[in-house]
PDB file of C-alpha atoms in Angstrom:
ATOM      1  CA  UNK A 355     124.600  93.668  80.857  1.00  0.00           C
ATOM      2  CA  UNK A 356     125.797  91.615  83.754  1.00  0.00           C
ATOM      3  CA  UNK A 357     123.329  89.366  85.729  1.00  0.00           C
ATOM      4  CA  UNK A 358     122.468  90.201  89.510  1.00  0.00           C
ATOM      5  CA  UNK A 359     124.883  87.114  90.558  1.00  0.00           C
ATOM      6  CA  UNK A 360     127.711  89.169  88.757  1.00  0.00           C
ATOM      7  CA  UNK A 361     127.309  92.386  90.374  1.00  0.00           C
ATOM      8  CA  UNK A 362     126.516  90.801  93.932  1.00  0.00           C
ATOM      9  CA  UNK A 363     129.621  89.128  93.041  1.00  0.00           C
ATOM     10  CA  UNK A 364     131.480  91.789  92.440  1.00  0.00           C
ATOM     11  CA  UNK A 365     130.691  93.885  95.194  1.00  0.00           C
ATOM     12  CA  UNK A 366     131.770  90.768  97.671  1.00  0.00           C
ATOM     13  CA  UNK A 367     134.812  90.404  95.853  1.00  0.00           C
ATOM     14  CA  UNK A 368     135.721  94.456  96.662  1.00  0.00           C
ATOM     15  CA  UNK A 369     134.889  94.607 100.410  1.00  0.00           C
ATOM     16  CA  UNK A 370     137.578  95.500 101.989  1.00  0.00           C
ATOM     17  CA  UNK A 371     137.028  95.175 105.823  1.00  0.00           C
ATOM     18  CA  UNK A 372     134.386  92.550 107.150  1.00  0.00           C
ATOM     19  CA  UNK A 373     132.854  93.654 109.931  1.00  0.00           C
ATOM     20  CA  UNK A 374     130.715  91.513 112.435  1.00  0.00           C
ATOM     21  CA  UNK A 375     126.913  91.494 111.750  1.00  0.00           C
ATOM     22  CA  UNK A 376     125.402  93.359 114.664  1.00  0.00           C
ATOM     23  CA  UNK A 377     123.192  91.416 117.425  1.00  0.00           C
ATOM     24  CA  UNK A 378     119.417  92.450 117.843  1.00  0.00           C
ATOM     25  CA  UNK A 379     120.037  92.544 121.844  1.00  0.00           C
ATOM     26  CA  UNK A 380     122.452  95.232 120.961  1.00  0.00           C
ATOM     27  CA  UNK A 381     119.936  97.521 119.254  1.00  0.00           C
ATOM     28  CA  UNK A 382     118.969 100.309 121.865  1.00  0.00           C
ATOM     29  CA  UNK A 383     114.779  99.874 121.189  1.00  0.00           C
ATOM     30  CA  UNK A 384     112.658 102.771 122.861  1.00  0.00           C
ATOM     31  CA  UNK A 385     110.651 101.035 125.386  1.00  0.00           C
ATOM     32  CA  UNK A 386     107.361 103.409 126.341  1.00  0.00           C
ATOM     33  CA  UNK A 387     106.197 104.031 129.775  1.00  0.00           C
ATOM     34  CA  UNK A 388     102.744 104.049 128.419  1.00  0.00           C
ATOM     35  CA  UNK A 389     102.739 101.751 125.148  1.00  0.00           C
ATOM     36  CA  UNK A 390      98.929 102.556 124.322  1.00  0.00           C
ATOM     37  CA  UNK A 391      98.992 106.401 124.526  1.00  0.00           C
ATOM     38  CA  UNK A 392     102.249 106.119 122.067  1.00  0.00           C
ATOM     39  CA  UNK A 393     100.361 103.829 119.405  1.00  0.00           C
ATOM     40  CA  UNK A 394      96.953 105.894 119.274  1.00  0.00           C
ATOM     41  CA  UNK A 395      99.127 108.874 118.412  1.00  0.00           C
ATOM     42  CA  UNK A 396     101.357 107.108 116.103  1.00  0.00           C
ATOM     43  CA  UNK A 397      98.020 105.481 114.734  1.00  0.00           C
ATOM     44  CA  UNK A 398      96.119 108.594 114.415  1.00  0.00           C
ATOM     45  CA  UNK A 399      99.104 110.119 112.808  1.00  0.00           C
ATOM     46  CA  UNK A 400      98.614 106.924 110.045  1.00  0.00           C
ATOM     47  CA  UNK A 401      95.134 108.035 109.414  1.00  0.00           C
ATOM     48  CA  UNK A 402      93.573 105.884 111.956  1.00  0.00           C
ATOM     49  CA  UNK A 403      89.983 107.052 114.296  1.00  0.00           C
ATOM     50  CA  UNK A 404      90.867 105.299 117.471  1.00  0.00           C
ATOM     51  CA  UNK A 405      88.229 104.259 119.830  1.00  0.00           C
ATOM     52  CA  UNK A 406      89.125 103.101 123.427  1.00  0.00           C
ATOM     53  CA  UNK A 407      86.726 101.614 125.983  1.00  0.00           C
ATOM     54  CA  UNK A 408      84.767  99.164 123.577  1.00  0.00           C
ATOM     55  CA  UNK A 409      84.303  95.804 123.522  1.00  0.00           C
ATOM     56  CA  UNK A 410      83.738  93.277 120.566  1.00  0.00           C
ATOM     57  CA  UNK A 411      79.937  93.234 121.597  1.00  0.00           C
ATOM     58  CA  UNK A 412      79.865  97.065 121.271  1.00  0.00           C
ATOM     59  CA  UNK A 413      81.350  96.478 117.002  1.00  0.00           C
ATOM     60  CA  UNK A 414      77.966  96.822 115.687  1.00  0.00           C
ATOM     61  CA  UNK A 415      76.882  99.557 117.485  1.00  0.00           C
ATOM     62  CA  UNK A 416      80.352 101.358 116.061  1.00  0.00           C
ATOM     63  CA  UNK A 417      79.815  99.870 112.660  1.00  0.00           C
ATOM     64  CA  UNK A 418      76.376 101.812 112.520  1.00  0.00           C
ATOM     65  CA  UNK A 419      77.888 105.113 114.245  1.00  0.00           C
ATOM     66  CA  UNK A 420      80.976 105.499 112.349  1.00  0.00           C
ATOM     67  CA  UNK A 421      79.615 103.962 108.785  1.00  0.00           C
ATOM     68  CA  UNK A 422      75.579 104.755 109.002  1.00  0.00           C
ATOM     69  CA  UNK A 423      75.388 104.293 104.816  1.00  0.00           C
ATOM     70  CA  UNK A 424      77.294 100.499 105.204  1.00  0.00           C
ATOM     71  CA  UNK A 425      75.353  98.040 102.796  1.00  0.00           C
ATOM     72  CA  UNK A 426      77.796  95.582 102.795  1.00  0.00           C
ATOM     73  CA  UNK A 427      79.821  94.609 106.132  1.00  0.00           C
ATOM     74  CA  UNK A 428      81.716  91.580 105.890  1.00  0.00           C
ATOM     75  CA  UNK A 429      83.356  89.626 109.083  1.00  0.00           C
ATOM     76  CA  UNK A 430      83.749  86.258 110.388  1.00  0.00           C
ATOM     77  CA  UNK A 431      83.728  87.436 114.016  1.00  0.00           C
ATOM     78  CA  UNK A 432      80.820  86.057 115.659  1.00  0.00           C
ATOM     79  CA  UNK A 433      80.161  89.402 117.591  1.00  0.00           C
ATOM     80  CA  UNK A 434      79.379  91.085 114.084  1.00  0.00           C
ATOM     81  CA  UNK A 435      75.904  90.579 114.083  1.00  0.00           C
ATOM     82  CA  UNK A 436      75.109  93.361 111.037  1.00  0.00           C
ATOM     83  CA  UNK A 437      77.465  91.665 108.831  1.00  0.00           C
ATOM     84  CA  UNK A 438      76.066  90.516 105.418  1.00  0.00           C
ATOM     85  CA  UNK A 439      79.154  88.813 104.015  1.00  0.00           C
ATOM     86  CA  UNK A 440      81.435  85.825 105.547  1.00  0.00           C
ATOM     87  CA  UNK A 441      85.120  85.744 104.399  1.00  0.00           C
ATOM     88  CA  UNK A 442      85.134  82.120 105.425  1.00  0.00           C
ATOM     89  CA  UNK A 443      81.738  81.362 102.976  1.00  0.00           C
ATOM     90  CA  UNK A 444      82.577  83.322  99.506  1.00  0.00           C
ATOM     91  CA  UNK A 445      83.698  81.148  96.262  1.00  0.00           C
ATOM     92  CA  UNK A 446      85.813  83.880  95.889  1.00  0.00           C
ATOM     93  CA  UNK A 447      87.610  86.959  96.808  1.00  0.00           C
ATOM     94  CA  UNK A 448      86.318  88.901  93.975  1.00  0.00           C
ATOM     95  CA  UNK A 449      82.878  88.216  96.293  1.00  0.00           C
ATOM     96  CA  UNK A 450      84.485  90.961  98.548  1.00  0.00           C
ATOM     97  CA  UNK A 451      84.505  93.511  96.092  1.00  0.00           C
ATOM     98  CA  UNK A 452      81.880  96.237  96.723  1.00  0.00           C
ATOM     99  CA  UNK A 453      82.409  95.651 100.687  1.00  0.00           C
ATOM    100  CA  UNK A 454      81.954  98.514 102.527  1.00  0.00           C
ATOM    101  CA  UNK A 455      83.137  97.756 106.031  1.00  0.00           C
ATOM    102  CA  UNK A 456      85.680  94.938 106.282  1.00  0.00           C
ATOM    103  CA  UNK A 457      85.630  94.063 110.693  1.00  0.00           C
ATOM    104  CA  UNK A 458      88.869  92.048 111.149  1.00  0.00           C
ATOM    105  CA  UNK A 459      90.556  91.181 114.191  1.00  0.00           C
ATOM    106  CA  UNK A 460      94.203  92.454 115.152  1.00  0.00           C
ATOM    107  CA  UNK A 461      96.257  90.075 117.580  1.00  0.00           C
ATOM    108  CA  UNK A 462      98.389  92.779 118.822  1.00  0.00           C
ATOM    109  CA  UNK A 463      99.869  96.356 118.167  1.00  0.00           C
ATOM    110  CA  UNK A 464     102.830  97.813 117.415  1.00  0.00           C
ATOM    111  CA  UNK A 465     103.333 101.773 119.690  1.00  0.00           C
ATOM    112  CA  UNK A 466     106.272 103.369 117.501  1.00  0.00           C
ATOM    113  CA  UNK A 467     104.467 103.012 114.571  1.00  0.00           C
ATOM    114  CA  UNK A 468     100.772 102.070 115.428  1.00  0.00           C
ATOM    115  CA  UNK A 469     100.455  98.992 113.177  1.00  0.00           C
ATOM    116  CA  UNK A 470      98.334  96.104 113.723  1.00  0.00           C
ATOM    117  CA  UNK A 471      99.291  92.470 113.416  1.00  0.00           C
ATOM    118  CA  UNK A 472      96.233  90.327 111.741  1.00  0.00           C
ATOM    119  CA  UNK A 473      97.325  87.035 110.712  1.00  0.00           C
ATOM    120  CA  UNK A 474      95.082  85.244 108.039  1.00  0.00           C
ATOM    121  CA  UNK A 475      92.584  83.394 110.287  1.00  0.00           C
ATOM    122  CA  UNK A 476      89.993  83.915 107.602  1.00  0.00           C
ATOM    123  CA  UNK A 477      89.291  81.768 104.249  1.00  0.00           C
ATOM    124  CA  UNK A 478      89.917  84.917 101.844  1.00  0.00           C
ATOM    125  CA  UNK A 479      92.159  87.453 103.323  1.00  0.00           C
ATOM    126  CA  UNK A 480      91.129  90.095 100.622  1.00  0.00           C
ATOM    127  CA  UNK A 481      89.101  91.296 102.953  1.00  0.00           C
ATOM    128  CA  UNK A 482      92.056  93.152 104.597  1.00  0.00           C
ATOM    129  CA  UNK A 483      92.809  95.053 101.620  1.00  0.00           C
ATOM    130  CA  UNK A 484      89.574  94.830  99.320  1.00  0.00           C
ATOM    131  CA  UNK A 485      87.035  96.865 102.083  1.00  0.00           C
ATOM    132  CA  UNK A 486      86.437 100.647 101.378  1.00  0.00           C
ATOM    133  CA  UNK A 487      86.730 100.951 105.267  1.00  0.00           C
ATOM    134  CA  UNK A 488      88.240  98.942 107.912  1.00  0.00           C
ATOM    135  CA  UNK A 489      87.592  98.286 111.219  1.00  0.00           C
ATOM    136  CA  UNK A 490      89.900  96.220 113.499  1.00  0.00           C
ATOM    137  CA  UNK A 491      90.004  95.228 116.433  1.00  0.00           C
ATOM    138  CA  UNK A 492      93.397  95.097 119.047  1.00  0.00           C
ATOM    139  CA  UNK A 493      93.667  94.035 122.602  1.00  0.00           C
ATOM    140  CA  UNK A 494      95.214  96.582 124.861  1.00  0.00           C
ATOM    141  CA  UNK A 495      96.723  94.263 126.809  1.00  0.00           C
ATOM    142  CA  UNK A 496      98.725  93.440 123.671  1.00  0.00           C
ATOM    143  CA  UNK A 497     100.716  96.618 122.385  1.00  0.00           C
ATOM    144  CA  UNK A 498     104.338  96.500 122.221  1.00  0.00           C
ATOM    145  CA  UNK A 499     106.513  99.535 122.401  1.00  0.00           C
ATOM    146  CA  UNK A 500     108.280  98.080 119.343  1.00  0.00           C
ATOM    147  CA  UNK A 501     108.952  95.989 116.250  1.00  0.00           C
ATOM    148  CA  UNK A 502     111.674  94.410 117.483  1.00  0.00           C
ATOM    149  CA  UNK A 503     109.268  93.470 121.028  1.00  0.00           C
ATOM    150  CA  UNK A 504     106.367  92.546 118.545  1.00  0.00           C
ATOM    151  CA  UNK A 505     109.103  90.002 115.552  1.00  0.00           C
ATOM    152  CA  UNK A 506     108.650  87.075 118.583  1.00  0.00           C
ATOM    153  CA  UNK A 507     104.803  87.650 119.116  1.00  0.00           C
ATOM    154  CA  UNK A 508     103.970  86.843 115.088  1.00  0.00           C
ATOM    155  CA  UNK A 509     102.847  83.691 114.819  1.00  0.00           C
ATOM    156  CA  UNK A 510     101.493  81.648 111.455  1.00  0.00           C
ATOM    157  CA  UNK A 511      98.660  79.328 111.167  1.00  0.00           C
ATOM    158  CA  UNK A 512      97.619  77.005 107.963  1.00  0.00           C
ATOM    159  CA  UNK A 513      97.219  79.703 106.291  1.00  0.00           C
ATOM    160  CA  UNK A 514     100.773  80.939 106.224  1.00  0.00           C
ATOM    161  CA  UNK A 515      99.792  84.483 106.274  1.00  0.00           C
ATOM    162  CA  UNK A 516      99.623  87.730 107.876  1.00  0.00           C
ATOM    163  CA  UNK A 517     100.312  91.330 107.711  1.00  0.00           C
ATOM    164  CA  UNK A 518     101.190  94.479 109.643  1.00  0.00           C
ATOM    165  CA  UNK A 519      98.589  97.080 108.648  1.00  0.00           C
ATOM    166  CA  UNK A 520      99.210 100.674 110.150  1.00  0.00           C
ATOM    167  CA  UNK A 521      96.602 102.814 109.071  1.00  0.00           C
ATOM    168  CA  UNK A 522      94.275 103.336 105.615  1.00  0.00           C
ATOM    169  CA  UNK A 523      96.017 103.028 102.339  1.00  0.00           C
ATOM    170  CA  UNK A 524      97.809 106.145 101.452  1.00  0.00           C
ATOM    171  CA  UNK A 525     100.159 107.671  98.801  1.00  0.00           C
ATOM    172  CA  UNK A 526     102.354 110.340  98.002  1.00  0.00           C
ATOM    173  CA  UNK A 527     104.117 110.531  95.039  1.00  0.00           C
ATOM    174  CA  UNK A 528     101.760 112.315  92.639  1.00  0.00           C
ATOM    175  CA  UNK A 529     103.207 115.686  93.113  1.00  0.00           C
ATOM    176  CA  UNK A 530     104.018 114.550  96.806  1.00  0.00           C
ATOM    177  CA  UNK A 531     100.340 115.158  98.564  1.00  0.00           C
ATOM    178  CA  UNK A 532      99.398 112.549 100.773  1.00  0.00           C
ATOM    179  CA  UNK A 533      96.164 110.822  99.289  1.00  0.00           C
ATOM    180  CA  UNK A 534      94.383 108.910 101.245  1.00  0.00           C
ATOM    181  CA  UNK A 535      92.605 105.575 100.401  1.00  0.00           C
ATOM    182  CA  UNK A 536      94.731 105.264  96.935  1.00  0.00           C
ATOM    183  CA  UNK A 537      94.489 101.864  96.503  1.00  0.00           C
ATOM    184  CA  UNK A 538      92.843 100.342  99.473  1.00  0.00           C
ATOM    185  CA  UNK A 539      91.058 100.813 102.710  1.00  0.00           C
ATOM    186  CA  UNK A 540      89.639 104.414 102.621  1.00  0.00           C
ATOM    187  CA  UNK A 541      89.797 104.360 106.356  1.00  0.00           C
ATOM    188  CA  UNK A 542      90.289 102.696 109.217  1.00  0.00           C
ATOM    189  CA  UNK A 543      89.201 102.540 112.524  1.00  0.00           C
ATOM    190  CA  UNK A 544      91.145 100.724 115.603  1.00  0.00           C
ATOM    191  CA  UNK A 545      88.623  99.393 118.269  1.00  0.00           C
ATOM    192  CA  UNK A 546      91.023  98.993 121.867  1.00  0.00           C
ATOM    193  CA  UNK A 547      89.383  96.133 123.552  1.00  0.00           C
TER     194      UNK A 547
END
């Protein structure tokens, strides 16, 4: 059997024609006239409740419609006043498990596909991932009409970290139905502010 070097090597050595590697200003992106109704359809179509006209101070007041039976709400956004669990004050992330509303805050969204950006500003970032449901918040001054408008907008902290999240966690390859909430978030809710 032939190592990955060999068979990369291979294929190099039977190109025929080289062709020039295209420039991202050549890509024809879709640019929306209206960005925000674009990325609550393409979010709702990911599984996503979208709720427009909040603010962060209005979070608890959506935590307690949207997720009456929440025990365990964990945040480090100071307008999170129900929360009951700091991701910046746990030993570990395995303190997140059992969380049943994770409130995280999105620096921007994307329209054609209606993901989030949230870039680790917290200590553990399992709270992302970890939650049964997720709320998160995006400004609407900050949706892009694509990924190739949002690429220069990512930026990294000390942590190193972040992650485009578009929607609840879903699968479909047992027997090809869509499941929702396989192996993460059960669902998630996008708060416009």
């Amino acid at each position: 059997m032939s190592t990955s070097n060999d068979i990369i090597g291979a294929c190099r050595a039977n190109i025929k024609k080289r062709l020039p590697r295209p420039r991202l200003s050549d890509i024809d992106a879709t640019i929306y006239t209206d960005p925000i109704e674009k990325f609550i359809v393409q979010a709702t179509a990911a599984g996503c409740m979208v709720v427009r006209g909040k603010s962060k101070k209005d979070l608890d007041t959506i935590i307690s419609e949207y997720y009456p039976d929440a025990k365990v709400i964990a945040s480090a956004m100071p307008e999170v006043k129900s929360a009951t669990v700091n991701p910046n004050e746990v030993k570990s992330p395995q303190e997140l498990n059992g969380t049943d509303v994770g409130v995280i805050e999105g620096k921007f969204g994307v329209a054609e596909n209606g993901a989030i950006w949230v870039p680790q500003e917290v200590k553990e970032r399992a709270i992302d991932f970890i939650s049964e449901n997720i709320i998160a918040t995006v400004p609407e001054s900050e949706i892009v009409s694509n990924m190739h408008e949002a690429y220069p907008k990512i930026t990294f902290n000390d942590y190193g970290y972040g992650v485009f999240i578009a929607g609840p966690s879903k699968t479909a390859d047992i027997a090809q139905v869509l499941v929702m909430g396989a192996q993460a978030a059960r669902s998630m809710t996008i708060v416009l502010v």
